Short mmCIF file of C-alpha atoms and ligand atoms in Angstrom, two decimals:
data_model
loop_
_atom_site.label_atom_id
_atom_site.label_comp_id
_atom_site.label_asym_id
_atom_site.label_seq_id
_atom_site.Cartn_x
_atom_site.Cartn_y
_atom_site.Cartn_z
CA MET W 1 -6.55 42.68 4.93
CA THR W 2 -7.94 39.47 3.68
CA ASP W 3 -7.99 36.33 6.00
CA ARG W 4 -5.75 33.79 4.19
CA SER W 5 -7.75 31.16 5.83
CA ALA W 6 -10.95 32.07 4.18
CA PRO W 7 -10.47 33.68 0.95
CA TYR W 8 -14.01 32.88 -0.32
CA GLY W 9 -15.56 33.77 2.86
CA GLY W 10 -17.39 31.21 4.83
CA ASP W 11 -15.41 28.69 6.92
CA GLU W 12 -11.90 27.47 6.87
CA PHE W 13 -12.78 24.91 3.97
CA ALA W 14 -14.50 27.48 1.81
CA THR W 15 -11.68 27.33 -0.86
CA PHE W 16 -11.83 23.48 -1.26
CA ASN W 17 -15.80 23.39 -1.08
CA HIS W 18 -15.90 26.00 -3.98
CA LEU W 19 -12.99 25.19 -6.08
CA GLU W 20 -12.29 21.31 -5.74
CA SER W 21 -14.32 18.45 -7.32
CA GLU W 22 -16.56 16.40 -5.09
CA VAL W 23 -14.21 13.55 -5.85
CA ARG W 24 -12.09 14.50 -2.85
CA SER W 25 -12.40 11.61 -0.15
CA TYR W 26 -9.77 11.50 2.78
CA ALA W 27 -10.34 15.19 3.51
CA ARG W 28 -13.71 14.58 4.51
CA SER W 29 -12.81 12.43 7.42
CA PHE W 30 -10.24 14.90 8.52
CA PRO W 31 -11.63 18.56 8.55
CA VAL W 32 -8.52 20.62 9.05
CA VAL W 33 -6.04 22.15 6.88
CA PHE W 34 -2.53 20.74 7.20
CA ALA W 35 0.55 22.92 6.97
CA ARG W 36 3.58 21.03 7.78
CA ALA W 37 4.68 17.40 8.78
CA GLN W 38 7.60 15.74 10.39
CA GLY W 39 8.22 12.03 11.31
CA ALA W 40 4.93 10.55 12.46
CA GLN W 41 3.35 14.08 12.82
CA LEU W 42 1.10 16.40 10.86
CA PHE W 43 0.44 19.91 11.99
CA ALA W 44 -2.69 21.75 11.23
CA ARG W 45 -2.52 25.47 10.02
CA ASP W 46 -3.23 26.58 13.56
CA GLY W 47 -0.26 24.43 14.93
CA THR W 48 -2.24 21.44 16.37
CA ALA W 49 -0.18 18.17 16.17
CA TYR W 50 -1.74 15.00 15.01
CA LEU W 51 -0.21 11.69 14.98
CA ASP W 52 -0.45 10.02 11.50
CA PHE W 53 -1.32 6.51 11.23
CA LEU W 54 -2.63 7.08 7.71
CA MET W 55 0.78 7.92 6.23
CA GLY W 56 -0.40 8.46 2.60
CA CYS W 57 -1.79 5.01 2.72
CA SER W 58 1.77 3.57 3.23
CA SER W 59 3.46 5.86 0.76
CA LEU W 60 5.31 7.44 3.82
CA ASN W 61 6.91 4.37 5.41
CA TYR W 62 9.76 6.35 6.64
CA GLY W 63 7.80 9.06 7.99
CA HIS W 64 7.18 12.70 6.67
CA ASN W 65 10.14 14.42 5.36
CA PRO W 66 12.66 11.97 6.76
CA PRO W 67 15.93 14.15 7.19
CA GLU W 68 18.39 11.69 5.38
CA LEU W 69 16.19 11.85 2.19
CA LYS W 70 15.27 15.56 2.41
CA SER W 71 18.95 16.47 2.25
CA ALA W 72 19.74 14.42 -0.53
CA LEU W 73 16.91 16.01 -2.41
CA ALA W 74 17.84 19.51 -1.39
CA ASP W 75 21.38 19.06 -2.41
CA TYR W 76 20.40 17.64 -5.92
CA ILE W 77 17.95 20.29 -6.48
CA ALA W 78 20.53 23.11 -5.45
CA SER W 79 23.13 21.55 -7.94
CA ASP W 80 20.66 21.86 -10.86
CA GLY W 81 20.13 18.18 -11.12
CA ILE W 82 17.71 17.01 -13.84
CA THR W 83 14.08 17.23 -12.73
CA HIS W 84 12.38 15.81 -15.71
CA GLY W 85 14.23 13.50 -18.22
CA LEU W 86 11.47 11.35 -19.92
CA ASP W 87 13.39 7.97 -19.86
CA LEU W 88 16.81 9.33 -20.97
CA TYR W 89 19.77 8.07 -19.29
CA ASN W 90 20.57 10.23 -16.39
CA GLU W 91 22.70 10.00 -13.35
CA ALA W 92 19.88 9.92 -10.94
CA LYS W 93 18.32 6.97 -12.45
CA GLU W 94 21.77 5.37 -12.85
CA SER W 95 22.44 5.86 -9.17
CA PHE W 96 18.76 4.42 -8.24
CA LEU W 97 19.26 1.41 -10.35
CA ARG W 98 22.65 0.46 -9.03
CA GLY W 99 21.53 1.23 -5.40
CA PHE W 100 18.42 -0.98 -5.94
CA HIS W 101 20.44 -3.88 -7.56
CA GLU W 102 23.12 -3.81 -5.10
CA THR W 103 20.97 -3.31 -1.80
CA ILE W 104 17.76 -5.28 -2.78
CA LEU W 105 17.93 -7.29 -5.64
CA ARG W 106 21.27 -9.00 -5.65
CA PRO W 107 21.29 -9.97 -1.90
CA ARG W 108 17.91 -11.77 -2.61
CA GLN W 109 19.26 -13.33 -5.73
CA LEU W 110 16.27 -11.66 -7.72
CA ASP W 111 17.14 -11.31 -11.31
CA TYR W 112 14.79 -8.67 -12.36
CA VAL W 113 14.99 -5.82 -14.82
CA VAL W 114 13.22 -2.63 -13.92
CA GLN W 115 10.44 -1.00 -15.86
CA PHE W 116 9.54 2.69 -15.05
CA PRO W 117 5.80 3.08 -15.86
CA GLY W 118 3.94 6.17 -15.15
CA PRO W 119 4.49 7.35 -11.62
CA THR W 120 1.37 5.65 -9.82
CA GLY W 121 0.67 2.16 -8.81
CA ALA W 122 -2.17 2.01 -11.28
CA ASN W 123 0.27 2.65 -14.07
CA ALA W 124 2.44 -0.15 -12.79
CA VAL W 125 -0.51 -2.71 -12.66
CA GLU W 126 -1.64 -1.58 -16.32
CA ALA W 127 1.75 -2.28 -17.47
CA ALA W 128 2.15 -5.60 -15.64
CA LEU W 129 -1.23 -7.01 -16.96
CA LYS W 130 -0.41 -5.98 -20.71
CA LEU W 131 3.05 -7.47 -20.71
CA ALA W 132 1.81 -10.72 -19.03
CA ARG W 133 -0.93 -10.72 -21.95
CA LYS W 134 1.64 -10.10 -24.51
CA ILE W 135 4.06 -12.70 -23.30
CA THR W 136 1.43 -15.57 -22.77
CA GLY W 137 -0.89 -14.58 -26.00
CA ARG W 138 -3.81 -15.06 -23.41
CA SER W 139 -6.25 -12.37 -22.37
CA ASN W 140 -7.59 -13.62 -19.13
CA ILE W 141 -6.37 -12.57 -15.67
CA ILE W 142 -7.05 -14.15 -12.28
CA ALA W 143 -7.74 -11.69 -9.71
CA PHE W 144 -8.99 -12.29 -6.18
CA THR W 145 -12.13 -10.97 -3.99
CA ASN W 146 -11.43 -7.85 -2.14
CA GLY W 147 -8.25 -7.33 -4.22
CA PHE W 148 -7.34 -3.73 -4.82
CA HIS W 149 -5.06 -2.84 -7.77
CA GLY W 150 -6.00 0.68 -8.63
CA VAL W 151 -8.81 2.50 -10.70
CA SER W 152 -7.73 3.00 -14.28
CA LEU W 153 -9.64 0.48 -16.51
CA GLY W 154 -7.31 -2.47 -16.62
CA ALA W 155 -6.32 -2.13 -12.85
CA LEU W 156 -9.96 -1.73 -12.00
CA SER W 157 -11.06 -4.80 -13.85
CA CYS W 158 -8.89 -6.51 -11.25
CA THR W 159 -10.37 -4.44 -8.35
CA GLY W 160 -13.04 -5.95 -6.44
CA SER W 161 -14.74 -2.84 -4.75
CA ARG W 162 -18.13 -2.39 -6.33
CA TYR W 163 -18.15 1.22 -5.54
CA HIS W 164 -15.07 1.83 -7.63
CA ARG W 165 -16.01 -0.51 -10.36
CA ALA W 166 -19.37 1.17 -10.85
CA ALA W 167 -17.61 4.52 -11.45
CA ALA W 168 -16.12 2.81 -14.54
CA GLY W 169 -19.50 3.31 -16.33
CA GLN W 170 -18.49 0.52 -18.68
CA LEU W 171 -18.10 -3.20 -18.86
CA LEU W 172 -14.75 -4.37 -17.09
CA GLY W 173 -13.61 -7.55 -18.82
CA GLY W 174 -11.09 -9.73 -19.05
CA VAL W 175 -10.77 -10.98 -15.55
CA THR W 176 -12.06 -14.01 -13.57
CA ARG W 177 -12.58 -13.40 -9.89
CA LEU W 178 -11.80 -16.10 -7.40
CA PRO W 179 -11.87 -16.40 -3.76
CA TYR W 180 -8.76 -15.27 -1.75
CA ASP W 181 -7.44 -17.17 0.99
CA GLY W 182 -9.96 -17.61 3.68
CA TYR W 183 -12.83 -16.14 1.73
CA LEU W 184 -14.92 -19.21 2.01
CA GLY W 185 -14.02 -19.89 5.80
CA SER W 186 -10.97 -21.83 7.01
CA SER W 187 -12.14 -25.20 5.89
CA VAL W 188 -11.96 -24.24 2.24
CA ASP W 189 -8.66 -24.29 0.38
CA THR W 190 -9.55 -21.85 -2.19
CA ALA W 191 -5.98 -22.56 -4.05
CA ASP W 192 -7.35 -26.12 -4.66
CA TYR W 193 -10.48 -24.42 -6.16
CA LEU W 194 -8.22 -22.38 -8.46
CA ASP W 195 -6.34 -25.55 -9.55
CA HIS W 196 -9.59 -27.53 -10.15
CA LEU W 197 -10.96 -24.63 -12.38
CA LEU W 198 -7.67 -24.28 -14.49
CA SER W 199 -7.61 -28.06 -14.89
CA ASP W 200 -10.97 -28.51 -16.16
CA ALA W 201 -11.47 -27.67 -19.83
CA SER W 202 -14.77 -27.24 -19.39
CA SER W 203 -14.84 -25.23 -16.10
CA GLY W 204 -15.59 -22.00 -18.29
CA VAL W 205 -12.56 -20.30 -16.97
CA ASP W 206 -10.31 -19.29 -19.88
CA ALA W 207 -6.53 -20.17 -19.40
CA PRO W 208 -5.05 -17.19 -17.63
CA ALA W 209 -2.03 -14.82 -18.80
CA ALA W 210 -1.44 -14.19 -15.09
CA VAL W 211 -2.69 -14.47 -11.50
CA ILE W 212 -2.43 -11.13 -9.71
CA VAL W 213 -2.52 -11.14 -5.80
CA GLU W 214 -1.55 -9.15 -3.07
CA THR W 215 0.09 -11.01 0.08
CA VAL W 216 -2.01 -8.69 2.42
CA GLN W 217 -5.03 -7.00 1.02
CA GLY W 218 -4.46 -3.38 2.12
CA GLU W 219 -7.71 -1.78 0.80
CA GLY W 220 -9.75 -4.97 0.86
CA GLY W 221 -9.53 -5.06 4.64
CA LEU W 222 -6.13 -6.31 5.83
CA ASN W 223 -6.88 -9.98 4.76
CA VAL W 224 -3.54 -11.87 4.98
CA ALA W 225 -2.83 -14.77 2.81
CA GLY W 226 -1.08 -17.68 4.27
CA THR W 227 2.37 -18.62 3.32
CA GLU W 228 1.17 -22.09 2.15
CA TRP W 229 -1.66 -20.84 0.10
CA LEU W 230 0.70 -18.44 -1.58
CA ARG W 231 3.20 -21.02 -2.41
CA LYS W 232 0.35 -23.10 -3.84
CA VAL W 233 -1.07 -20.39 -5.89
CA ALA W 234 2.67 -19.70 -7.37
CA VAL W 235 2.82 -23.33 -8.22
CA ILE W 236 -0.50 -23.62 -9.66
CA ALA W 237 -0.05 -20.47 -11.72
CA ARG W 238 3.27 -22.00 -13.13
CA ARG W 239 1.57 -25.41 -13.85
CA HIS W 240 -0.97 -23.81 -15.84
CA GLY W 241 1.25 -21.42 -17.98
CA ALA W 242 0.17 -18.39 -16.10
CA LEU W 243 2.76 -15.62 -14.78
CA LEU W 244 2.56 -14.81 -11.02
CA ILE W 245 2.15 -11.08 -10.52
CA VAL W 246 2.71 -9.89 -7.04
CA ASP W 247 1.05 -6.56 -6.32
CA ASP W 248 3.44 -5.29 -3.60
CA ILE W 249 2.39 -1.68 -3.90
CA GLN W 250 1.05 -1.12 -0.37
CA ALA W 251 2.50 -4.25 1.25
CA GLY W 252 6.08 -3.87 -0.06
CA VAL W 253 8.97 -1.67 1.07
CA GLY W 254 9.07 -3.12 4.56
CA ARG W 255 5.36 -2.77 5.65
CA THR W 256 5.38 -6.47 6.57
CA ASP W 257 9.03 -6.24 7.74
CA ALA W 258 11.15 -7.62 4.91
CA PHE W 259 11.67 -5.31 1.66
CA PHE W 260 9.21 -7.50 -0.27
CA SER W 261 6.00 -8.73 1.45
CA PHE W 262 6.63 -12.05 -0.48
CA GLU W 263 10.02 -12.95 1.02
CA ALA W 264 8.43 -14.76 3.98
CA ALA W 265 6.75 -17.12 1.58
CA GLY W 266 9.74 -17.59 -0.43
CA LEU W 267 8.09 -16.65 -3.80
CA ARG W 268 9.74 -15.63 -6.93
CA PRO W 269 7.06 -13.89 -8.74
CA ASP W 270 7.57 -13.35 -12.68
CA ILE W 271 6.40 -9.74 -12.12
CA VAL W 272 6.19 -7.42 -9.25
CA THR W 273 4.46 -4.09 -9.02
CA MET W 274 5.59 -1.27 -6.72
CA ALA W 275 4.79 2.25 -6.09
CA LYS W 276 3.50 4.06 -2.59
CA SER W 277 6.76 3.95 -0.47
CA ILE W 278 9.04 3.16 -3.17
CA SER W 279 10.47 6.82 -3.44
CA GLY W 280 10.33 7.01 0.52
CA TYR W 281 9.46 10.82 0.39
CA GLY W 282 5.89 10.74 -1.11
CA LEU W 283 7.06 11.53 -4.39
CA PRO W 284 5.30 9.84 -7.40
CA MET W 285 7.31 6.81 -8.42
CA ALA W 286 6.23 3.40 -9.48
CA LEU W 287 8.31 0.25 -10.78
CA VAL W 288 7.26 -3.07 -12.55
CA LEU W 289 9.98 -5.71 -11.73
CA ILE W 290 10.12 -8.03 -14.55
CA ASP W 291 11.99 -11.37 -14.59
CA ARG W 292 14.80 -10.85 -16.96
CA GLN W 293 13.86 -13.93 -19.31
CA LEU W 294 10.28 -12.21 -19.45
CA ASP W 295 11.30 -8.78 -20.68
CA LYS W 296 9.37 -9.12 -24.11
CA TRP W 297 8.56 -5.26 -24.48
CA GLU W 298 9.44 -3.56 -27.51
CA PRO W 299 10.98 -0.02 -27.26
CA GLY W 300 8.21 2.37 -26.27
CA GLU W 301 5.47 -0.17 -26.50
CA HIS W 302 4.15 1.12 -22.98
CA ASN W 303 5.17 4.75 -22.53
CA GLY W 304 4.27 7.97 -20.70
CA THR W 305 5.82 11.48 -20.26
CA PHE W 306 6.48 11.03 -16.63
CA ARG W 307 8.65 7.76 -16.49
CA GLY W 308 11.46 9.27 -14.93
CA ASN W 309 10.97 11.29 -11.72
CA CYS W 310 14.33 12.16 -10.91
CA HIS W 311 13.59 13.62 -7.58
CA ALA W 312 12.01 10.46 -6.60
CA PHE W 313 14.98 8.56 -7.88
CA VAL W 314 17.21 10.66 -5.62
CA THR W 315 15.16 10.18 -2.45
CA ALA W 316 14.60 6.36 -3.21
CA ARG W 317 18.24 5.82 -3.51
CA ALA W 318 18.93 7.76 -0.25
CA ALA W 319 16.27 5.39 1.36
CA LEU W 320 17.85 2.31 0.09
CA GLU W 321 21.20 3.71 1.43
CA HIS W 322 19.86 4.76 4.79
CA PHE W 323 17.27 1.99 5.70
CA TRP W 324 18.17 -1.10 3.75
CA ARG W 325 21.97 -1.62 4.02
CA THR W 326 21.29 -3.70 7.24
CA ASP W 327 18.37 -5.85 8.58
CA SER W 328 17.76 -3.36 11.40
CA LEU W 329 14.60 -1.65 9.97
CA ALA W 330 13.03 -5.02 9.10
CA ALA W 331 13.84 -6.26 12.62
CA SER W 332 12.34 -3.18 14.13
CA VAL W 333 9.16 -3.45 12.07
CA ARG W 334 8.98 -7.22 13.48
CA GLU W 335 9.18 -5.91 16.90
CA LYS W 336 6.68 -2.90 16.49
CA GLY W 337 4.43 -5.13 14.40
CA ASN W 338 4.16 -7.61 17.45
CA LEU W 339 3.59 -4.61 19.87
CA LEU W 340 0.75 -3.41 17.41
CA LYS W 341 -0.74 -7.18 17.10
CA SER W 342 -0.59 -7.48 20.92
CA ARG W 343 -2.47 -4.04 21.52
CA LEU W 344 -5.02 -4.69 19.00
CA ASP W 345 -5.78 -8.10 20.38
CA HIS W 346 -6.11 -6.80 23.83
CA ILE W 347 -8.16 -3.98 22.71
CA ALA W 348 -10.53 -6.52 20.83
CA GLN W 349 -10.65 -8.82 23.77
CA LYS W 350 -11.40 -6.02 26.33
CA TYR W 351 -14.28 -4.29 24.64
CA ASP W 352 -16.07 -7.10 23.02
CA PRO W 353 -14.51 -10.05 20.94
CA ASP W 354 -17.68 -10.59 19.11
CA ARG W 355 -17.60 -7.00 17.80
CA ALA W 356 -13.94 -6.38 17.33
CA SER W 357 -11.22 -8.50 16.38
CA ALA W 358 -7.44 -7.65 15.23
CA LYS W 359 -6.10 -8.66 11.77
CA GLY W 360 -3.11 -7.78 9.36
CA ARG W 361 0.43 -8.60 9.32
CA GLY W 362 3.70 -6.67 10.28
CA MET W 363 2.87 -2.80 10.47
CA MET W 364 -0.28 -3.09 8.45
CA ARG W 365 -2.80 -4.23 10.93
CA GLY W 366 -5.97 -2.95 12.19
CA ILE W 367 -9.08 -3.88 13.99
CA ASP W 368 -12.36 -5.25 12.44
CA LEU W 369 -15.34 -3.41 14.25
CA LYS W 370 -18.03 -5.56 11.95
CA SER W 371 -19.80 -2.22 11.10
CA GLY W 372 -18.97 0.58 8.75
CA GLN W 373 -20.75 3.10 11.05
CA VAL W 374 -18.86 2.02 14.13
CA ALA W 375 -15.61 2.27 12.51
CA GLY W 376 -16.41 5.60 11.13
CA GLN W 377 -17.33 6.73 14.65
CA VAL W 378 -14.25 5.45 16.02
CA ILE W 379 -12.22 7.13 13.28
CA SER W 380 -13.86 10.58 13.98
CA THR W 381 -13.40 10.03 17.69
CA ALA W 382 -9.79 9.28 17.21
CA PHE W 383 -9.21 12.32 14.92
CA GLN W 384 -10.76 14.62 17.51
CA ASN W 385 -8.35 13.38 19.96
CA GLY W 386 -5.35 13.94 17.58
CA LEU W 387 -4.94 10.54 15.53
CA LEU W 388 -5.53 10.21 11.71
CA LEU W 389 -6.74 6.48 10.72
CA GLU W 390 -8.57 5.28 7.62
CA ALA W 391 -10.99 2.66 7.01
CA ALA W 392 -10.72 -0.38 4.95
CA GLY W 393 -13.02 -3.42 3.93
CA PRO W 394 -15.99 -3.99 1.99
CA LYS W 395 -17.98 -1.98 4.30
CA ASP W 396 -15.29 0.26 5.57
CA GLU W 397 -15.54 -1.60 8.71
CA ILE W 398 -11.91 -2.07 9.50
CA VAL W 399 -9.92 0.73 11.37
CA LYS W 400 -6.45 0.50 9.70
CA CYS W 401 -3.07 1.39 11.40
CA LEU W 402 -0.22 2.24 8.99
CA PRO W 403 2.20 4.04 11.30
CA PRO W 404 5.51 4.99 9.83
CA LEU W 405 7.93 2.09 10.06
CA VAL W 406 10.37 4.25 11.80
CA ILE W 407 7.95 5.46 14.60
CA ALA W 408 9.13 5.75 18.27
CA GLU W 409 7.62 3.06 20.51
CA ASP W 410 6.19 5.65 22.78
CA GLN W 411 4.60 7.46 19.98
CA LEU W 412 3.03 4.12 18.60
CA SER W 413 1.67 3.34 22.16
CA GLN W 414 0.35 7.06 22.36
CA GLY W 415 -1.60 6.47 19.08
CA LEU W 416 -2.96 3.24 20.27
CA ASP W 417 -3.96 4.94 23.65
CA VAL W 418 -6.03 7.25 21.41
CA LEU W 419 -7.57 4.40 19.20
CA GLU W 420 -8.42 2.53 22.41
CA ASP W 421 -10.17 5.44 24.07
CA ALA W 422 -12.11 5.94 20.79
CA ILE W 423 -13.24 2.32 20.68
CA ALA W 424 -13.95 2.48 24.28
CA SER W 425 -16.12 5.56 23.90
CA VAL W 426 -17.88 4.09 20.75
CA ILE W 427 -18.42 0.44 21.56
CA GLY W 428 -17.15 -0.03 25.03
CA SER W 429 -19.93 1.80 26.79
CA THR W 430 -22.03 -1.19 27.17
CA ARG W 431 -19.15 -3.42 28.56
CA ALA W 432 -16.42 -1.88 29.79
CA CYS W 433 -16.81 1.82 31.01
CA GLY W 434 -15.18 1.26 34.21
CA SER W 435 -11.93 0.53 32.14
CA VAL W 436 -11.47 3.44 29.85
CA ARG W 437 -8.25 4.98 30.18
CA GLY W 438 -8.10 8.29 31.50
CA LYS W 439 -7.94 10.79 28.63
CA SER W 440 -10.68 13.04 27.88
C1 PLP D 1 -2.65 1.91 -3.77
C2 PLP D 1 -2.66 0.57 -4.60
C3 PLP D 1 -2.71 0.55 -5.89
C4 PLP D 1 -2.82 1.82 -6.78
O1 PLP D 1 -1.94 2.69 -6.62
P1 PLP D 1 -2.13 4.26 -7.26
O2 PLP D 1 -1.01 4.77 -6.99
O3 PLP D 1 -3.20 4.76 -6.36
O4 PLP D 1 -2.71 4.05 -8.52
C5 PLP D 1 -2.54 -0.69 -6.52
N1 PLP D 1 -2.46 -1.74 -5.71
C6 PLP D 1 -2.39 -1.79 -4.40
C7 PLP D 1 -2.15 -3.04 -3.59
C8 PLP D 1 -2.65 -0.59 -3.83
O5 PLP D 1 -2.66 -0.64 -2.44
#
């Protein structure tokens, strides 16, 4: 009998170590082979349960295998519904488009047409950039410090991370980088700086086709753009003939409470990119929402073989049906977001306000530990105690909490207890050893 867990000899990870590229990343922080998942929990092959605050990096906002979505998908598969249909008209797509229009767009008076690019976030960003350049006849794009927009070449040009940019192995052009809100401290309004540069014909910044912005920088370190700053950037973009692209791939689909993260600021972006949680089930799916007046695409100008993941249409439609017909999910995200904030603030205060501070918005929040090494130790300690979390920020110094939006409050508290214990054992030893909650 061969041991299924170690077909290549050695340890439990031998298969991956022998056969998978070194490019794998998350797996390295969580050395365990997972087998099942439900709600906020992942189960390892040996049955050990883990609380998941990583959640496919906000791709699983409704939790793992949400029952309502699972049954819709199972029914569709059982009835021989179309799986792959290029971009042919089909019922699954029709049903998604109608649901999206009726549940999301119409109530918000957003007159967007929907483009289905390839099924990843980077695909959506590439399409958005191309379209903005085509419409305006300009090539420059304004992107912000610490922004993350994906790693294909066009998207990567807009991404800040030096590590990811270096992997391109070629010049990344066509983008002017400007400071995000707060980048130069609270006394500098970086929107004014943007306006100044675009108003000065000799600033050296070419007139942009678009400004691309995240309302909360997920990968960049949970930096939150202020409402006023966002509104100002939108006005400045318009005044200078540039389109406003909001990249809502991570912050959208309820992560900050409303369906779109830009609703709180009252923005009406020209183009919106979505992916991650839009299918609701972890199935690959991406959207580009285009203001109807700006839909200047010619047929097939931007294409791809996988532009219609019918299974994702089915689960996305079921998610809209189940979670977005009322305001109750958004309201519970507001509540749990506040809980998350107060716990993280409390942890930071308790252990060392100089070495820890809470940041983020809604249910995408975290704790800035000022050191990648410390954050790494906290993540690994939390994992040993049954919690998955990831790091974000330029030095991976921010421990990020992305619990499912539907998590029960006691599970949320349980996860935060584990995080607090981990922080206590890593940085609290000098200050607060007496107050560590009893766990280990
Ligand atoms: C994850 C992410 C992307 C890239 O999406 P992929 O599906 O990984 O290509 C782009 N923008 C933001 C804001 C993201 O968080």
